[in-house]
Amino acid sequence: MSAGTKIEWTDYTWPVVAGCRKRSPGCANCYATRDSWRLAHNPNPKIASAYAGATESARDWTGQVRWLKERLHWPEHWKKPGRIFVSNMAELFDTEVPLSFVMDVFEITEMVKRHTYQFLTKLPWRMRLAARMYFGDPQEIANIRFGFSAENQEWFDRRWKHVEGLADDGWPVFVSAEPLLEPITLPDSFLDRRHQAQVIVGGESGPGARPMELDWARSLRNQCQARGVHFFFKQTGGRVGHGEKTLDGEEWKQETDLRFQMSNFK
């Protein structure tokens, strides 16, 4: 059962889905592919069975996706309140995952309210559909954040248009610009969310890491700082600064309480 994690913007990881498929340039060197390959060869058959068949090598998925009902209740066992990165190893909102299972995951967020749940996707249209199907007024729910991945301007624009609808509904939203492969200019429709929104930035790490220009990260920091949007700088990546976690010699973790309390929205 997963507990601690090295991902700085979360406290727990909840790999409730195994298997994925590459959808955009940011997926080329996916860490989850490597980890799934390793776990599929774990000597413990209980661990290996969850990932068997998900990868054909340490670099490629098979496209096989499975939802792991036996992991649904993991958050109940984590007594200390924390932030949970949901389905960190795969795509919960994959079209192969039944919406009924996504509803089961949402149900856990209501049952175990001491945690904050961070949903991150590359399929925001299906995330928006599922959220609107299950939840009522988000103003009554303070422990869920909906996010999307964007490695460049094209994929920010394509995905934000769906997450924008969730932001309009009142949900806290975030974008993970990691790996950041090109500069991104945040639109007013995102920046105007102010404390309702957050940007996470990081360079790529691991084998074959592609470089991130520090000016791309600086630009995002400055855009957020000027408009009151939360900004979290994770790392420079494997090709710049050897994975340094500072930008211009300073840790940029502008948001100290990553829970996005609804009362703080403006």
mmCIF file of C-alpha atoms in Angstrom:
data_model
loop_
_atom_site.group_PDB
_atom_site.id
_atom_site.type_symbol
_atom_site.label_atom_id
_atom_site.label_comp_id
_atom_site.label_asym_id
_atom_site.label_seq_id
_atom_site.Cartn_x
_atom_site.Cartn_y
_atom_site.Cartn_z
ATOM 1 C CA MET A 1 0.000 0.000 0.000
ATOM 2 C CA SER A 2 1.458 3.332 -1.054
ATOM 3 C CA ALA A 3 2.112 5.921 1.636
ATOM 4 C CA GLY A 4 4.911 8.473 1.434
ATOM 5 C CA THR A 5 6.003 9.931 -1.898
ATOM 6 C CA LYS A 6 8.831 12.015 -3.338
ATOM 7 C CA ILE A 7 6.350 14.181 -5.261
ATOM 8 C CA GLU A 8 6.572 17.457 -3.366
ATOM 9 C CA TRP A 9 3.114 18.782 -4.111
ATOM 10 C CA THR A 10 1.356 15.794 -2.578
ATOM 11 C CA ASP A 11 1.569 13.555 0.493
ATOM 12 C CA TYR A 12 0.168 10.218 -0.706
ATOM 13 C CA THR A 13 -0.164 8.480 -4.064
ATOM 14 C CA TRP A 14 -3.196 6.334 -4.866
ATOM 15 C CA PRO A 15 -2.481 4.172 -7.957
ATOM 16 C CA VAL A 16 -6.024 2.965 -8.374
ATOM 17 C CA VAL A 17 -5.597 2.390 -12.132
ATOM 18 C CA ALA A 18 -2.779 0.522 -13.902
ATOM 19 C CA GLY A 19 -1.855 0.915 -17.554
ATOM 20 C CA CYS A 20 -2.126 3.901 -19.835
ATOM 21 C CA ARG A 21 -1.328 5.134 -23.340
ATOM 22 C CA LYS A 22 0.747 8.019 -24.650
ATOM 23 C CA ARG A 23 -1.362 10.977 -25.735
ATOM 24 C CA SER A 24 0.889 13.985 -26.324
ATOM 25 C CA PRO A 25 4.605 14.930 -26.504
ATOM 26 C CA GLY A 26 4.940 15.156 -22.719
ATOM 27 C CA CYS A 27 4.338 11.407 -22.500
ATOM 28 C CA ALA A 28 7.432 10.422 -24.490
ATOM 29 C CA ASN A 29 9.617 9.674 -21.458
ATOM 30 C CA CYS A 30 6.854 8.832 -18.998
ATOM 31 C CA TYR A 31 8.168 7.779 -15.578
ATOM 32 C CA ALA A 32 5.039 5.715 -14.934
ATOM 33 C CA THR A 33 5.876 3.436 -17.872
ATOM 34 C CA ARG A 34 9.243 2.627 -16.315
ATOM 35 C CA ASP A 35 7.757 2.157 -12.852
ATOM 36 C CA SER A 36 4.946 -0.047 -14.161
ATOM 37 C CA TRP A 37 7.462 -2.216 -16.018
ATOM 38 C CA ARG A 38 9.503 -2.593 -12.834
ATOM 39 C CA LEU A 39 6.440 -3.382 -10.713
ATOM 40 C CA ALA A 40 5.236 -5.961 -13.259
ATOM 41 C CA HIS A 41 8.471 -7.837 -12.573
ATOM 42 C CA ASN A 42 8.264 -7.568 -8.804
ATOM 43 C CA PRO A 43 8.894 -10.935 -7.078
ATOM 44 C CA ASN A 44 5.722 -10.418 -5.039
ATOM 45 C CA PRO A 45 2.936 -11.800 -7.269
ATOM 46 C CA LYS A 46 0.336 -9.624 -5.533
ATOM 47 C CA ILE A 47 2.181 -6.519 -6.705
ATOM 48 C CA ALA A 48 3.208 -7.875 -10.108
ATOM 49 C CA SER A 49 -0.292 -9.000 -11.066
ATOM 50 C CA ALA A 50 -1.681 -5.447 -10.944
ATOM 51 C CA TYR A 51 0.768 -4.304 -13.631
ATOM 52 C CA ALA A 52 1.145 -7.477 -15.705
ATOM 53 C CA GLY A 53 0.462 -6.753 -19.356
ATOM 54 C CA ALA A 54 0.390 -2.975 -18.960
ATOM 55 C CA THR A 55 3.801 -2.421 -20.566
ATOM 56 C CA GLU A 56 5.683 -4.082 -23.396
ATOM 57 C CA SER A 57 8.990 -2.516 -22.340
ATOM 58 C CA ALA A 58 10.269 0.087 -19.886
ATOM 59 C CA ARG A 59 9.362 2.751 -22.468
ATOM 60 C CA ASP A 60 6.088 1.632 -24.012
ATOM 61 C CA TRP A 61 2.554 0.878 -22.853
ATOM 62 C CA THR A 62 0.507 -1.906 -24.379
ATOM 63 C CA GLY A 63 -2.680 0.159 -24.155
ATOM 64 C CA GLN A 64 -4.134 -2.280 -21.647
ATOM 65 C CA VAL A 65 -5.802 -0.438 -18.762
ATOM 66 C CA ARG A 66 -7.185 -2.025 -15.627
ATOM 67 C CA TRP A 67 -8.988 -0.525 -12.688
ATOM 68 C CA LEU A 68 -7.978 -1.911 -9.297
ATOM 69 C CA LYS A 69 -11.009 -2.300 -7.067
ATOM 70 C CA GLU A 70 -8.870 -3.822 -4.339
ATOM 71 C CA ARG A 71 -7.186 -0.424 -3.901
ATOM 72 C CA LEU A 72 -10.339 1.660 -3.581
ATOM 73 C CA HIS A 73 -10.203 1.842 0.196
ATOM 74 C CA TRP A 74 -6.547 2.777 0.621
ATOM 75 C CA PRO A 75 -7.343 6.348 1.775
ATOM 76 C CA GLU A 76 -9.273 4.970 4.731
ATOM 77 C CA HIS A 77 -6.051 3.512 6.107
ATOM 78 C CA TRP A 78 -4.094 6.781 5.956
ATOM 79 C CA LYS A 79 -5.010 8.322 9.284
ATOM 80 C CA LYS A 80 -2.982 11.519 8.976
ATOM 81 C CA PRO A 81 -4.834 14.061 6.802
ATOM 82 C CA GLY A 82 -2.952 14.768 3.609
ATOM 83 C CA ARG A 83 -3.051 15.506 -0.093
ATOM 84 C CA ILE A 84 -3.647 12.457 -2.306
ATOM 85 C CA PHE A 85 -2.515 12.304 -5.930
ATOM 86 C CA VAL A 86 -5.219 10.099 -7.430
ATOM 87 C CA SER A 87 -4.159 7.517 -10.043
ATOM 88 C CA ASN A 88 -0.598 8.820 -10.213
ATOM 89 C CA MET A 89 0.544 5.882 -12.366
ATOM 90 C CA ALA A 90 -2.162 5.954 -15.029
ATOM 91 C CA GLU A 91 -5.205 7.740 -16.452
ATOM 92 C CA LEU A 92 -8.296 7.415 -14.259
ATOM 93 C CA PHE A 93 -10.412 9.080 -16.940
ATOM 94 C CA ASP A 94 -9.336 6.770 -19.755
ATOM 95 C CA THR A 95 -12.289 5.737 -21.901
ATOM 96 C CA GLU A 96 -11.482 2.113 -21.031
ATOM 97 C CA VAL A 97 -12.203 2.822 -17.339
ATOM 98 C CA PRO A 98 -15.944 2.498 -16.660
ATOM 99 C CA LEU A 99 -17.585 5.638 -15.360
ATOM 100 C CA SER A 100 -19.058 3.450 -12.624
ATOM 101 C CA PHE A 101 -15.535 2.896 -11.286
ATOM 102 C CA VAL A 102 -14.775 6.620 -11.438
ATOM 103 C CA MET A 103 -17.952 7.140 -9.406
ATOM 104 C CA ASP A 104 -16.621 4.634 -6.852
ATOM 105 C CA VAL A 105 -13.446 6.707 -6.559
ATOM 106 C CA PHE A 106 -15.483 9.887 -6.099
ATOM 107 C CA GLU A 107 -17.512 8.146 -3.410
ATOM 108 C CA ILE A 108 -14.344 7.521 -1.401
ATOM 109 C CA THR A 109 -13.584 11.258 -1.474
ATOM 110 C CA GLU A 110 -16.908 11.831 0.253
ATOM 111 C CA MET A 111 -16.447 8.983 2.721
ATOM 112 C CA VAL A 112 -12.920 9.983 3.765
ATOM 113 C CA LYS A 113 -13.094 13.761 3.992
ATOM 114 C CA ARG A 114 -9.934 14.278 6.024
ATOM 115 C CA HIS A 115 -7.845 14.125 2.850
ATOM 116 C CA THR A 116 -7.564 16.482 -0.130
ATOM 117 C CA TYR A 117 -7.822 14.664 -3.471
ATOM 118 C CA GLN A 118 -5.811 15.861 -6.481
ATOM 119 C CA PHE A 119 -7.118 14.593 -9.822
ATOM 120 C CA LEU A 120 -4.721 15.094 -12.748
ATOM 121 C CA THR A 121 -5.633 14.136 -16.293
ATOM 122 C CA LYS A 122 -4.793 14.363 -19.969
ATOM 123 C CA LEU A 123 -8.469 13.706 -20.796
ATOM 124 C CA PRO A 124 -10.190 16.697 -19.164
ATOM 125 C CA TRP A 125 -13.380 16.352 -21.184
ATOM 126 C CA ARG A 126 -14.082 13.024 -19.505
ATOM 127 C CA MET A 127 -13.047 14.331 -16.095
ATOM 128 C CA ARG A 128 -15.508 17.198 -16.496
ATOM 129 C CA LEU A 129 -18.250 14.783 -17.568
ATOM 130 C CA ALA A 130 -17.658 12.499 -14.588
ATOM 131 C CA ALA A 131 -17.464 15.347 -12.058
ATOM 132 C CA ARG A 132 -20.716 16.863 -13.242
ATOM 133 C CA MET A 133 -22.411 13.467 -13.234
ATOM 134 C CA TYR A 134 -21.478 12.693 -9.636
ATOM 135 C CA PHE A 135 -21.209 15.892 -7.619
ATOM 136 C CA GLY A 136 -23.736 18.540 -6.756
ATOM 137 C CA ASP A 137 -22.753 22.062 -5.792
ATOM 138 C CA PRO A 138 -18.943 22.158 -5.451
ATOM 139 C CA GLN A 139 -19.261 24.970 -2.923
ATOM 140 C CA GLU A 140 -20.188 22.242 -0.443
ATOM 141 C CA ILE A 141 -17.002 20.273 -1.209
ATOM 142 C CA ALA A 142 -13.616 21.616 -0.104
ATOM 143 C CA ASN A 143 -11.360 18.594 -0.495
ATOM 144 C CA ILE A 144 -11.101 18.083 -4.273
ATOM 145 C CA ARG A 145 -8.954 19.766 -6.923
ATOM 146 C CA PHE A 146 -9.155 19.080 -10.653
ATOM 147 C CA GLY A 147 -6.008 19.445 -12.752
ATOM 148 C CA PHE A 148 -4.673 18.845 -16.251
ATOM 149 C CA SER A 149 -1.254 18.299 -17.813
ATOM 150 C CA ALA A 150 0.170 20.750 -20.344
ATOM 151 C CA GLU A 151 3.684 20.577 -21.714
ATOM 152 C CA ASN A 152 3.334 23.411 -24.222
ATOM 153 C CA GLN A 153 0.897 26.059 -25.449
ATOM 154 C CA GLU A 154 -1.008 23.754 -27.784
ATOM 155 C CA TRP A 155 -1.849 21.252 -25.093
ATOM 156 C CA PHE A 156 -2.613 23.914 -22.513
ATOM 157 C CA ASP A 157 -5.168 25.466 -24.840
ATOM 158 C CA ARG A 158 -6.692 22.146 -25.875
ATOM 159 C CA ARG A 159 -7.137 20.920 -22.304
ATOM 160 C CA TRP A 160 -7.928 24.157 -20.501
ATOM 161 C CA LYS A 161 -11.088 24.704 -22.552
ATOM 162 C CA HIS A 162 -12.576 21.680 -20.771
ATOM 163 C CA VAL A 163 -11.202 22.371 -17.281
ATOM 164 C CA GLU A 164 -12.377 25.965 -17.599
ATOM 165 C CA GLY A 165 -15.907 24.611 -17.365
ATOM 166 C CA LEU A 166 -15.102 23.018 -14.009
ATOM 167 C CA ALA A 167 -13.545 26.274 -12.823
ATOM 168 C CA ASP A 168 -16.742 28.068 -13.870
ATOM 169 C CA ASP A 169 -18.667 25.579 -11.763
ATOM 170 C CA GLY A 170 -16.581 26.681 -8.770
ATOM 171 C CA TRP A 171 -13.941 23.954 -8.488
ATOM 172 C CA PRO A 172 -10.307 24.689 -7.609
ATOM 173 C CA VAL A 173 -8.167 23.892 -10.641
ATOM 174 C CA PHE A 174 -4.501 23.438 -11.444
ATOM 175 C CA VAL A 175 -2.190 22.765 -14.362
ATOM 176 C CA SER A 176 0.889 20.569 -14.191
ATOM 177 C CA ALA A 177 3.387 21.992 -16.683
ATOM 178 C CA GLU A 178 5.796 19.115 -16.211
ATOM 179 C CA PRO A 179 7.669 18.313 -18.285
ATOM 180 C CA LEU A 180 7.650 21.887 -19.549
ATOM 181 C CA LEU A 181 8.850 21.541 -23.151
ATOM 182 C CA GLU A 182 8.014 24.985 -24.568
ATOM 183 C CA PRO A 183 6.960 28.394 -23.228
ATOM 184 C CA ILE A 184 3.340 28.840 -22.178
ATOM 185 C CA THR A 185 1.382 32.083 -22.004
ATOM 186 C CA LEU A 186 -1.495 31.713 -19.565
ATOM 187 C CA PRO A 187 -4.760 33.231 -20.825
ATOM 188 C CA ASP A 188 -6.794 35.722 -18.825
ATOM 189 C CA SER A 189 -9.484 33.074 -18.458
ATOM 190 C CA PHE A 190 -7.005 31.145 -16.282
ATOM 191 C CA LEU A 191 -5.183 34.018 -14.575
ATOM 192 C CA ASP A 192 -8.452 35.683 -13.567
ATOM 193 C CA ARG A 193 -9.129 32.687 -11.292
ATOM 194 C CA ARG A 194 -6.474 34.021 -8.919
ATOM 195 C CA HIS A 195 -6.488 31.903 -5.726
ATOM 196 C CA GLN A 196 -8.811 29.361 -7.314
ATOM 197 C CA ALA A 197 -5.961 28.242 -9.587
ATOM 198 C CA GLN A 198 -2.434 26.881 -9.321
ATOM 199 C CA VAL A 199 0.451 26.241 -11.725
ATOM 200 C CA ILE A 200 2.988 23.459 -11.060
ATOM 201 C CA VAL A 201 6.175 23.669 -13.138
ATOM 202 C CA GLY A 202 8.996 21.195 -13.594
ATOM 203 C CA GLY A 203 11.627 20.104 -16.068
ATOM 204 C CA GLU A 204 11.836 16.544 -17.325
ATOM 205 C CA SER A 205 14.025 14.041 -15.499
ATOM 206 C CA GLY A 206 15.079 10.457 -16.113
ATOM 207 C CA PRO A 207 16.591 8.776 -19.204
ATOM 208 C CA GLY A 208 16.516 10.935 -22.313
ATOM 209 C CA ALA A 209 15.296 14.016 -20.444
ATOM 210 C CA ARG A 210 14.570 16.964 -22.709
ATOM 211 C CA PRO A 211 15.852 20.383 -21.593
ATOM 212 C CA MET A 212 13.686 23.091 -20.065
ATOM 213 C CA GLU A 213 14.727 26.703 -20.570
ATOM 214 C CA LEU A 214 14.706 28.516 -17.242
ATOM 215 C CA ASP A 215 13.129 31.534 -18.913
ATOM 216 C CA TRP A 216 10.033 29.432 -19.624
ATOM 217 C CA ALA A 217 9.669 28.710 -15.908
ATOM 218 C CA ARG A 218 10.457 32.325 -14.971
ATOM 219 C CA SER A 219 7.759 33.546 -17.326
ATOM 220 C CA LEU A 220 5.122 31.317 -15.725
ATOM 221 C CA ARG A 221 6.249 32.390 -12.271
ATOM 222 C CA ASN A 222 5.965 36.057 -13.217
ATOM 223 C CA GLN A 223 2.547 35.607 -14.820
ATOM 224 C CA CYS A 224 1.240 33.905 -11.679
ATOM 225 C CA GLN A 225 2.859 36.339 -9.282
ATOM 226 C CA ALA A 226 1.384 39.344 -11.082
ATOM 227 C CA ARG A 227 -2.162 37.972 -10.900
ATOM 228 C CA GLY A 228 -2.257 36.183 -7.542
ATOM 229 C CA VAL A 229 -2.289 32.659 -8.950
ATOM 230 C CA HIS A 230 -0.593 29.996 -6.831
ATOM 231 C CA PHE A 231 2.757 28.854 -8.231
ATOM 232 C CA PHE A 232 4.774 25.757 -7.327
ATOM 233 C CA PHE A 233 8.211 25.154 -8.819
ATOM 234 C CA LYS A 234 9.087 21.480 -8.565
ATOM 235 C CA GLN A 235 12.482 21.105 -10.238
ATOM 236 C CA THR A 236 14.677 22.229 -13.116
ATOM 237 C CA GLY A 237 14.892 18.687 -14.467
ATOM 238 C CA GLY A 238 17.658 16.364 -15.554
ATOM 239 C CA ARG A 239 19.199 18.581 -18.267
ATOM 240 C CA VAL A 240 19.212 21.944 -16.478
ATOM 241 C CA GLY A 241 20.754 22.534 -13.066
ATOM 242 C CA HIS A 242 20.969 18.808 -12.354
ATOM 243 C CA GLY A 243 17.502 18.665 -10.839
ATOM 244 C CA GLU A 244 17.804 21.789 -8.705
ATOM 245 C CA LYS A 245 14.589 22.632 -6.900
ATOM 246 C CA THR A 246 15.097 26.392 -6.877
ATOM 247 C CA LEU A 247 14.471 29.076 -9.472
ATOM 248 C CA ASP A 248 16.841 32.051 -9.347
ATOM 249 C CA GLY A 249 18.206 30.672 -6.099
ATOM 250 C CA GLU A 250 14.842 30.701 -4.332
ATOM 251 C CA GLU A 251 12.239 28.059 -3.654
ATOM 252 C CA TRP A 252 9.055 29.138 -5.402
ATOM 253 C CA LYS A 253 6.281 27.395 -3.532
ATOM 254 C CA GLN A 254 4.008 30.388 -3.300
ATOM 255 C CA GLU A 255 1.121 28.424 -1.889
ATOM 256 C CA THR A 256 1.758 27.084 1.599
ATOM 257 C CA ASP A 257 -1.669 25.509 2.122
ATOM 258 C CA LEU A 258 -2.312 23.364 -0.948
ATOM 259 C CA ARG A 259 -5.851 22.540 0.119
ATOM 260 C CA PHE A 260 -7.536 25.444 -1.707
ATOM 261 C CA GLN A 261 -10.113 26.163 0.972
ATOM 262 C CA MET A 262 -13.283 27.348 -0.738
ATOM 263 C CA SER A 263 -13.482 30.385 1.575
ATOM 264 C CA ASN A 264 -10.261 31.677 0.002
ATOM 265 C CA PHE A 265 -11.691 31.895 -3.501
ATOM 266 C CA LYS A 266 -11.952 35.336 -5.062
#
